[in-house]
Amino acid sequence: QKSDLFSNNLKDLHIGDDIEIRHLNIIESYRVVDMQIVSLEEALCLDQTNNHYLTFITPYPVDCIDKAPLRLILKVKKLPFRI
């Protein structure tokens, strides 16, 4: 299943979903490899990963109007380039 990270709701993503990230004229594909809902304190203590992964941290619930009490951590792995 392919998803656009910014036009779809993050809460609809699942581990194994592929996403495309566009920056300037480059489109790169990534696969969701981990999703966690953690406290704000836990989100501040993340381990570093190598450069083949991106980690997104956003307030959770994602549709919360006030200060969200938790954080959604979304970890994605870069996929090989395909022609």
PDB file of N, CA and C in Angstrom:
ATOM      1  N   GLN A   1       0.853  -1.177   0.000  1.00  0.00           N
ATOM      2  CA  GLN A   1       0.000   0.000   0.000  1.00  0.00           C
ATOM      3  C   GLN A   1       0.891   1.229   0.000  1.00  0.00           C
ATOM      4  N   LYS A   2       0.649   2.157  -0.925  1.00  0.00           N
ATOM      5  CA  LYS A   2       1.425   3.378  -1.014  1.00  0.00           C
ATOM      6  C   LYS A   2       0.662   4.530  -0.406  1.00  0.00           C
ATOM      7  N   SER A   3       1.373   5.406   0.280  1.00  0.00           N
ATOM      8  CA  SER A   3       0.729   6.490   0.996  1.00  0.00           C
ATOM      9  C   SER A   3       1.552   7.757   0.845  1.00  0.00           C
ATOM     10  N   ASP A   4       0.928   8.913   0.798  1.00  0.00           N
ATOM     11  CA  ASP A   4       1.626  10.195   0.810  1.00  0.00           C
ATOM     12  C   ASP A   4       1.556  10.728   2.236  1.00  0.00           C
ATOM     13  N   LEU A   5       2.689  10.844   2.880  1.00  0.00           N
ATOM     14  CA  LEU A   5       2.769  11.173   4.303  1.00  0.00           C
ATOM     15  C   LEU A   5       2.019  12.455   4.651  1.00  0.00           C
ATOM     16  N   PHE A   6       2.064  13.452   3.767  1.00  0.00           N
ATOM     17  CA  PHE A   6       1.495  14.739   4.128  1.00  0.00           C
ATOM     18  C   PHE A   6       0.046  14.918   3.708  1.00  0.00           C
ATOM     19  N   SER A   7      -0.461  14.110   2.783  1.00  0.00           N
ATOM     20  CA  SER A   7      -1.850  14.295   2.380  1.00  0.00           C
ATOM     21  C   SER A   7      -2.771  13.276   3.040  1.00  0.00           C
ATOM     22  N   ASN A   8      -2.228  12.262   3.651  1.00  0.00           N
ATOM     23  CA  ASN A   8      -3.042  11.282   4.376  1.00  0.00           C
ATOM     24  C   ASN A   8      -2.793  11.421   5.866  1.00  0.00           C
ATOM     25  N   ASN A   9      -3.734  10.960   6.624  1.00  0.00           N
ATOM     26  CA  ASN A   9      -3.613  11.036   8.073  1.00  0.00           C
ATOM     27  C   ASN A   9      -2.579  10.036   8.572  1.00  0.00           C
ATOM     28  N   LEU A  10      -1.654  10.495   9.397  1.00  0.00           N
ATOM     29  CA  LEU A  10      -0.612   9.616   9.928  1.00  0.00           C
ATOM     30  C   LEU A  10      -1.185   8.408  10.654  1.00  0.00           C
ATOM     31  N   LYS A  11      -2.343   8.593  11.288  1.00  0.00           N
ATOM     32  CA  LYS A  11      -2.896   7.479  12.050  1.00  0.00           C
ATOM     33  C   LYS A  11      -3.366   6.340  11.157  1.00  0.00           C
ATOM     34  N   ASP A  12      -3.456   6.582   9.835  1.00  0.00           N
ATOM     35  CA  ASP A  12      -3.858   5.534   8.896  1.00  0.00           C
ATOM     36  C   ASP A  12      -2.678   4.719   8.386  1.00  0.00           C
ATOM     37  N   LEU A  13      -1.458   5.123   8.722  1.00  0.00           N
ATOM     38  CA  LEU A  13      -0.281   4.363   8.290  1.00  0.00           C
ATOM     39  C   LEU A  13      -0.093   3.140   9.169  1.00  0.00           C
ATOM     40  N   HIS A  14       0.503   2.105   8.577  1.00  0.00           N
ATOM     41  CA  HIS A  14       0.790   0.859   9.286  1.00  0.00           C
ATOM     42  C   HIS A  14       2.216   0.425   8.972  1.00  0.00           C
ATOM     43  N   ILE A  15       2.772  -0.378   9.843  1.00  0.00           N
ATOM     44  CA  ILE A  15       4.089  -0.952   9.580  1.00  0.00           C
ATOM     45  C   ILE A  15       3.998  -1.741   8.277  1.00  0.00           C
ATOM     46  N   GLY A  16       4.964  -1.520   7.396  1.00  0.00           N
ATOM     47  CA  GLY A  16       4.983  -2.173   6.093  1.00  0.00           C
ATOM     48  C   GLY A  16       4.479  -1.287   4.967  1.00  0.00           C
ATOM     49  N   ASP A  17       3.800  -0.177   5.288  1.00  0.00           N
ATOM     50  CA  ASP A  17       3.337   0.751   4.259  1.00  0.00           C
ATOM     51  C   ASP A  17       4.529   1.472   3.639  1.00  0.00           C
ATOM     52  N   ASP A  18       4.440   1.747   2.338  1.00  0.00           N
ATOM     53  CA  ASP A  18       5.452   2.526   1.641  1.00  0.00           C
ATOM     54  C   ASP A  18       4.969   3.963   1.517  1.00  0.00           C
ATOM     55  N   ILE A  19       5.898   4.895   1.683  1.00  0.00           N
ATOM     56  CA  ILE A  19       5.585   6.316   1.522  1.00  0.00           C
ATOM     57  C   ILE A  19       6.620   6.926   0.596  1.00  0.00           C
ATOM     58  N   GLU A  20       6.249   8.023  -0.037  1.00  0.00           N
ATOM     59  CA  GLU A  20       7.180   8.787  -0.850  1.00  0.00           C
ATOM     60  C   GLU A  20       7.387  10.137  -0.192  1.00  0.00           C
ATOM     61  N   ILE A  21       8.652  10.554  -0.156  1.00  0.00           N
ATOM     62  CA  ILE A  21       8.988  11.856   0.399  1.00  0.00           C
ATOM     63  C   ILE A  21       9.620  12.667  -0.720  1.00  0.00           C
ATOM     64  N   ARG A  22       9.044  13.821  -0.973  1.00  0.00           N
ATOM     65  CA  ARG A  22       9.529  14.700  -2.033  1.00  0.00           C
ATOM     66  C   ARG A  22      10.273  15.875  -1.417  1.00  0.00           C
ATOM     67  N   HIS A  23      11.455  16.135  -1.973  1.00  0.00           N
ATOM     68  CA  HIS A  23      12.239  17.299  -1.555  1.00  0.00           C
ATOM     69  C   HIS A  23      12.874  17.880  -2.814  1.00  0.00           C
ATOM     70  N   LEU A  24      12.514  19.112  -3.118  1.00  0.00           N
ATOM     71  CA  LEU A  24      12.940  19.752  -4.360  1.00  0.00           C
ATOM     72  C   LEU A  24      12.477  18.882  -5.531  1.00  0.00           C
ATOM     73  N   ASN A  25      13.383  18.422  -6.372  1.00  0.00           N
ATOM     74  CA  ASN A  25      12.996  17.593  -7.530  1.00  0.00           C
ATOM     75  C   ASN A  25      13.246  16.114  -7.294  1.00  0.00           C
ATOM     76  N   ILE A  26      13.511  15.727  -6.067  1.00  0.00           N
ATOM     77  CA  ILE A  26      13.853  14.332  -5.763  1.00  0.00           C
ATOM     78  C   ILE A  26      12.694  13.681  -5.012  1.00  0.00           C
ATOM     79  N   ILE A  27      12.332  12.478  -5.459  1.00  0.00           N
ATOM     80  CA  ILE A  27      11.320  11.680  -4.764  1.00  0.00           C
ATOM     81  C   ILE A  27      12.014  10.411  -4.282  1.00  0.00           C
ATOM     82  N   GLU A  28      11.953  10.176  -2.969  1.00  0.00           N
ATOM     83  CA  GLU A  28      12.559   8.974  -2.401  1.00  0.00           C
ATOM     84  C   GLU A  28      11.475   8.145  -1.729  1.00  0.00           C
ATOM     85  N   SER A  29      11.627   6.834  -1.822  1.00  0.00           N
ATOM     86  CA  SER A  29      10.652   5.918  -1.231  1.00  0.00           C
ATOM     87  C   SER A  29      11.186   5.350   0.071  1.00  0.00           C
ATOM     88  N   TYR A  30      10.279   5.240   1.038  1.00  0.00           N
ATOM     89  CA  TYR A  30      10.604   4.708   2.354  1.00  0.00           C
ATOM     90  C   TYR A  30       9.519   3.730   2.774  1.00  0.00           C
ATOM     91  N   ARG A  31       9.869   2.809   3.648  1.00  0.00           N
ATOM     92  CA  ARG A  31       8.909   1.854   4.209  1.00  0.00           C
ATOM     93  C   ARG A  31       8.808   2.070   5.710  1.00  0.00           C
ATOM     94  N   VAL A  32       7.583   2.108   6.209  1.00  0.00           N
ATOM     95  CA  VAL A  32       7.356   2.249   7.647  1.00  0.00           C
ATOM     96  C   VAL A  32       7.825   0.964   8.331  1.00  0.00           C
ATOM     97  N   VAL A  33       8.791   1.089   9.238  1.00  0.00           N
ATOM     98  CA  VAL A  33       9.335  -0.088   9.918  1.00  0.00           C
ATOM     99  C   VAL A  33       8.989  -0.127  11.403  1.00  0.00           C
ATOM    100  N   ASP A  34       8.565   1.018  11.947  1.00  0.00           N
ATOM    101  CA  ASP A  34       8.222   1.037  13.366  1.00  0.00           C
ATOM    102  C   ASP A  34       7.309   2.216  13.648  1.00  0.00           C
ATOM    103  N   MET A  35       6.344   1.990  14.506  1.00  0.00           N
ATOM    104  CA  MET A  35       5.456   3.048  14.983  1.00  0.00           C
ATOM    105  C   MET A  35       5.261   2.834  16.466  1.00  0.00           C
ATOM    106  N   GLN A  36       5.413   3.914  17.239  1.00  0.00           N
ATOM    107  CA  GLN A  36       5.221   3.827  18.681  1.00  0.00           C
ATOM    108  C   GLN A  36       4.483   5.060  19.157  1.00  0.00           C
ATOM    109  N   ILE A  37       3.671   4.878  20.165  1.00  0.00           N
ATOM    110  CA  ILE A  37       3.042   5.993  20.850  1.00  0.00           C
ATOM    111  C   ILE A  37       3.667   6.037  22.228  1.00  0.00           C
ATOM    112  N   VAL A  38       4.314   7.165  22.528  1.00  0.00           N
ATOM    113  CA  VAL A  38       5.075   7.269  23.773  1.00  0.00           C
ATOM    114  C   VAL A  38       4.754   8.589  24.468  1.00  0.00           C
ATOM    115  N   SER A  39       5.191   8.694  25.709  1.00  0.00           N
ATOM    116  CA  SER A  39       5.054   9.949  26.449  1.00  0.00           C
ATOM    117  C   SER A  39       6.046  10.963  25.887  1.00  0.00           C
ATOM    118  N   LEU A  40       5.817  12.222  26.184  1.00  0.00           N
ATOM    119  CA  LEU A  40       6.719  13.271  25.736  1.00  0.00           C
ATOM    120  C   LEU A  40       8.133  13.033  26.262  1.00  0.00           C
ATOM    121  N   GLU A  41       8.251  12.594  27.494  1.00  0.00           N
ATOM    122  CA  GLU A  41       9.565  12.337  28.087  1.00  0.00           C
ATOM    123  C   GLU A  41      10.305  11.230  27.332  1.00  0.00           C
ATOM    124  N   GLU A  42       9.585  10.171  26.955  1.00  0.00           N
ATOM    125  CA  GLU A  42      10.220   9.078  26.207  1.00  0.00           C
ATOM    126  C   GLU A  42      10.665   9.538  24.823  1.00  0.00           C
ATOM    127  N   ALA A  43       9.911  10.433  24.205  1.00  0.00           N
ATOM    128  CA  ALA A  43      10.251  10.928  22.868  1.00  0.00           C
ATOM    129  C   ALA A  43      11.535  11.746  22.886  1.00  0.00           C
ATOM    130  N   LEU A  44      11.859  12.317  24.022  1.00  0.00           N
ATOM    131  CA  LEU A  44      13.068  13.127  24.124  1.00  0.00           C
ATOM    132  C   LEU A  44      14.332  12.288  24.248  1.00  0.00           C
ATOM    133  N   CYS A  45      14.193  10.986  24.436  1.00  0.00           N
ATOM    134  CA  CYS A  45      15.337  10.105  24.680  1.00  0.00           C
ATOM    135  C   CYS A  45      15.491   9.069  23.569  1.00  0.00           C
ATOM    136  N   LEU A  46      15.442   9.488  22.332  1.00  0.00           N
ATOM    137  CA  LEU A  46      15.561   8.548  21.219  1.00  0.00           C
ATOM    138  C   LEU A  46      17.012   8.223  20.917  1.00  0.00           C
ATOM    139  N   ASP A  47      17.258   6.985  20.505  1.00  0.00           N
ATOM    140  CA  ASP A  47      18.594   6.587  20.063  1.00  0.00           C
ATOM    141  C   ASP A  47      18.825   7.092  18.642  1.00  0.00           C
ATOM    142  N   GLN A  48      20.088   7.344  18.306  1.00  0.00           N
ATOM    143  CA  GLN A  48      20.430   7.720  16.943  1.00  0.00           C
ATOM    144  C   GLN A  48      20.409   6.481  16.062  1.00  0.00           C
ATOM    145  N   THR A  49      20.064   6.686  14.791  1.00  0.00           N
ATOM    146  CA  THR A  49      20.097   5.594  13.816  1.00  0.00           C
ATOM    147  C   THR A  49      21.009   5.999  12.676  1.00  0.00           C
ATOM    148  N   ASN A  50      21.268   5.060  11.772  1.00  0.00           N
ATOM    149  CA  ASN A  50      22.138   5.396  10.645  1.00  0.00           C
ATOM    150  C   ASN A  50      21.365   6.208   9.608  1.00  0.00           C
ATOM    151  N   ASN A  51      22.016   6.577   8.529  1.00  0.00           N
ATOM    152  CA  ASN A  51      21.405   7.493   7.572  1.00  0.00           C
ATOM    153  C   ASN A  51      20.406   6.840   6.622  1.00  0.00           C
ATOM    154  N   HIS A  52      20.094   5.575   6.779  1.00  0.00           N
ATOM    155  CA  HIS A  52      19.095   4.927   5.931  1.00  0.00           C
ATOM    156  C   HIS A  52      17.698   5.007   6.549  1.00  0.00           C
ATOM    157  N   TYR A  53      17.588   5.623   7.699  1.00  0.00           N
ATOM    158  CA  TYR A  53      16.311   5.743   8.399  1.00  0.00           C
ATOM    159  C   TYR A  53      15.982   7.211   8.644  1.00  0.00           C
ATOM    160  N   LEU A  54      14.677   7.507   8.652  1.00  0.00           N
ATOM    161  CA  LEU A  54      14.184   8.804   9.099  1.00  0.00           C
ATOM    162  C   LEU A  54      13.222   8.547  10.242  1.00  0.00           C
ATOM    163  N   THR A  55      13.212   9.436  11.198  1.00  0.00           N
ATOM    164  CA  THR A  55      12.287   9.327  12.322  1.00  0.00           C
ATOM    165  C   THR A  55      11.461  10.599  12.396  1.00  0.00           C
ATOM    166  N   PHE A  56      10.146  10.437  12.367  1.00  0.00           N
ATOM    167  CA  PHE A  56       9.220  11.557  12.495  1.00  0.00           C
ATOM    168  C   PHE A  56       8.571  11.483  13.873  1.00  0.00           C
ATOM    169  N   ILE A  57       8.479  12.621  14.523  1.00  0.00           N
ATOM    170  CA  ILE A  57       7.819  12.691  15.829  1.00  0.00           C
ATOM    171  C   ILE A  57       6.731  13.754  15.723  1.00  0.00           C
ATOM    172  N   THR A  58       5.511  13.371  16.081  1.00  0.00           N
ATOM    173  CA  THR A  58       4.395  14.302  15.993  1.00  0.00           C
ATOM    174  C   THR A  58       3.491  14.135  17.211  1.00  0.00           C
ATOM    175  N   PRO A  59       2.789  15.189  17.595  1.00  0.00           N
ATOM    176  CA  PRO A  59       1.859  15.051  18.717  1.00  0.00           C
ATOM    177  C   PRO A  59       0.814  13.971  18.448  1.00  0.00           C
ATOM    178  N   TYR A  60       0.389  13.294  19.506  1.00  0.00           N
ATOM    179  CA  TYR A  60      -0.621  12.244  19.396  1.00  0.00           C
ATOM    180  C   TYR A  60      -1.618  12.401  20.534  1.00  0.00           C
ATOM    181  N   PRO A  61      -2.900  12.296  20.265  1.00  0.00           N
ATOM    182  CA  PRO A  61      -3.502  11.980  18.973  1.00  0.00           C
ATOM    183  C   PRO A  61      -3.246  13.098  17.961  1.00  0.00           C
ATOM    184  N   VAL A  62      -3.083  12.704  16.688  1.00  0.00           N
ATOM    185  CA  VAL A  62      -2.695  13.658  15.650  1.00  0.00           C
ATOM    186  C   VAL A  62      -3.766  14.701  15.393  1.00  0.00           C
ATOM    187  N   ASP A  63      -4.999  14.412  15.745  1.00  0.00           N
ATOM    188  CA  ASP A  63      -6.081  15.379  15.525  1.00  0.00           C
ATOM    189  C   ASP A  63      -6.436  16.149  16.801  1.00  0.00           C
ATOM    190  N   CYS A  64      -5.572  16.086  17.792  1.00  0.00           N
ATOM    191  CA  CYS A  64      -5.803  16.770  19.066  1.00  0.00           C
ATOM    192  C   CYS A  64      -5.714  18.287  18.870  1.00  0.00           C
ATOM    193  N   ILE A  65      -6.687  19.008  19.375  1.00  0.00           N
ATOM    194  CA  ILE A  65      -6.706  20.462  19.240  1.00  0.00           C
ATOM    195  C   ILE A  65      -5.864  21.118  20.330  1.00  0.00           C
ATOM    196  N   ASP A  66      -5.944  20.619  21.545  1.00  0.00           N
ATOM    197  CA  ASP A  66      -5.143  21.163  22.646  1.00  0.00           C
ATOM    198  C   ASP A  66      -3.764  20.516  22.634  1.00  0.00           C
ATOM    199  N   LYS A  67      -3.018  20.725  23.698  1.00  0.00           N
ATOM    200  CA  LYS A  67      -1.704  20.091  23.818  1.00  0.00           C
ATOM    201  C   LYS A  67      -1.880  18.583  23.889  1.00  0.00           C
ATOM    202  N   ALA A  68      -1.267  17.888  22.969  1.00  0.00           N
ATOM    203  CA  ALA A  68      -1.365  16.435  22.944  1.00  0.00           C
ATOM    204  C   ALA A  68      -0.480  15.843  24.037  1.00  0.00           C
ATOM    205  N   PRO A  69      -0.992  14.885  24.788  1.00  0.00           N
ATOM    206  CA  PRO A  69      -0.237  14.326  25.909  1.00  0.00           C
ATOM    207  C   PRO A  69       0.839  13.317  25.486  1.00  0.00           C
ATOM    208  N   LEU A  70       0.737  12.804  24.271  1.00  0.00           N
ATOM    209  CA  LEU A  70       1.645  11.752  23.810  1.00  0.00           C
ATOM    210  C   LEU A  70       2.308  12.157  22.502  1.00  0.00           C
ATOM    211  N   ARG A  71       3.235  11.306  22.043  1.00  0.00           N
ATOM    212  CA  ARG A  71       3.897  11.516  20.762  1.00  0.00           C
ATOM    213  C   ARG A  71       3.839  10.234  19.941  1.00  0.00           C
ATOM    214  N   LEU A  72       3.571  10.402  18.645  1.00  0.00           N
ATOM    215  CA  LEU A  72       3.641   9.299  17.694  1.00  0.00           C
ATOM    216  C   LEU A  72       5.019   9.350  17.066  1.00  0.00           C
ATOM    217  N   ILE A  73       5.748   8.260  17.177  1.00  0.00           N
ATOM    218  CA  ILE A  73       7.068   8.153  16.562  1.00  0.00           C
ATOM    219  C   ILE A  73       6.949   7.205  15.388  1.00  0.00           C
ATOM    220  N   LEU A  74       7.293   7.704  14.225  1.00  0.00           N
ATOM    221  CA  LEU A  74       7.199   6.948  12.984  1.00  0.00           C
ATOM    222  C   LEU A  74       8.601   6.800  12.419  1.00  0.00           C
ATOM    223  N   LYS A  75       9.082   5.570  12.312  1.00  0.00           N
ATOM    224  CA  LYS A  75      10.424   5.318  11.796  1.00  0.00           C
ATOM    225  C   LYS A  75      10.291   4.665  10.427  1.00  0.00           C
ATOM    226  N   VAL A  76      10.995   5.246   9.426  1.00  0.00           N
ATOM    227  CA  VAL A  76      10.920   4.727   8.063  1.00  0.00           C
ATOM    228  C   VAL A  76      12.327   4.426   7.551  1.00  0.00           C
ATOM    229  N   LYS A  77      12.418   3.407   6.691  1.00  0.00           N
ATOM    230  CA  LYS A  77      13.697   2.992   6.120  1.00  0.00           C
ATOM    231  C   LYS A  77      13.687   3.292   4.633  1.00  0.00           C
ATOM    232  N   LYS A  78      14.785   3.863   4.142  1.00  0.00           N
ATOM    233  CA  LYS A  78      14.913   4.198   2.729  1.00  0.00           C
ATOM    234  C   LYS A  78      14.929   2.926   1.893  1.00  0.00           C
ATOM    235  N   LEU A  79      14.144   2.926   0.817  1.00  0.00           N
ATOM    236  CA  LEU A  79      14.086   1.792  -0.097  1.00  0.00           C
ATOM    237  C   LEU A  79      15.083   1.999  -1.233  1.00  0.00           C
ATOM    238  N   PRO A  80      15.558   0.912  -1.840  1.00  0.00           N
ATOM    239  CA  PRO A  80      16.482   1.072  -2.983  1.00  0.00           C
ATOM    240  C   PRO A  80      15.812   1.825  -4.114  1.00  0.00           C
ATOM    241  N   PHE A  81      16.613   2.548  -4.870  1.00  0.00           N
ATOM    242  CA  PHE A  81      16.104   3.294  -6.016  1.00  0.00           C
ATOM    243  C   PHE A  81      15.562   2.330  -7.066  1.00  0.00           C
ATOM    244  N   ARG A  82      14.386   2.658  -7.596  1.00  0.00           N
ATOM    245  CA  ARG A  82      13.769   1.839  -8.658  1.00  0.00           C
ATOM    246  C   ARG A  82      13.584   2.699  -9.892  1.00  0.00           C
ATOM    247  N   ILE A  83      13.775   2.096 -11.046  1.00  0.00           N
ATOM    248  CA  ILE A  83      13.580   2.821 -12.310  1.00  0.00           C
ATOM    249  C   ILE A  83      12.151   2.655 -12.781  1.00  0.00           C
TER     250      ILE A  83
END
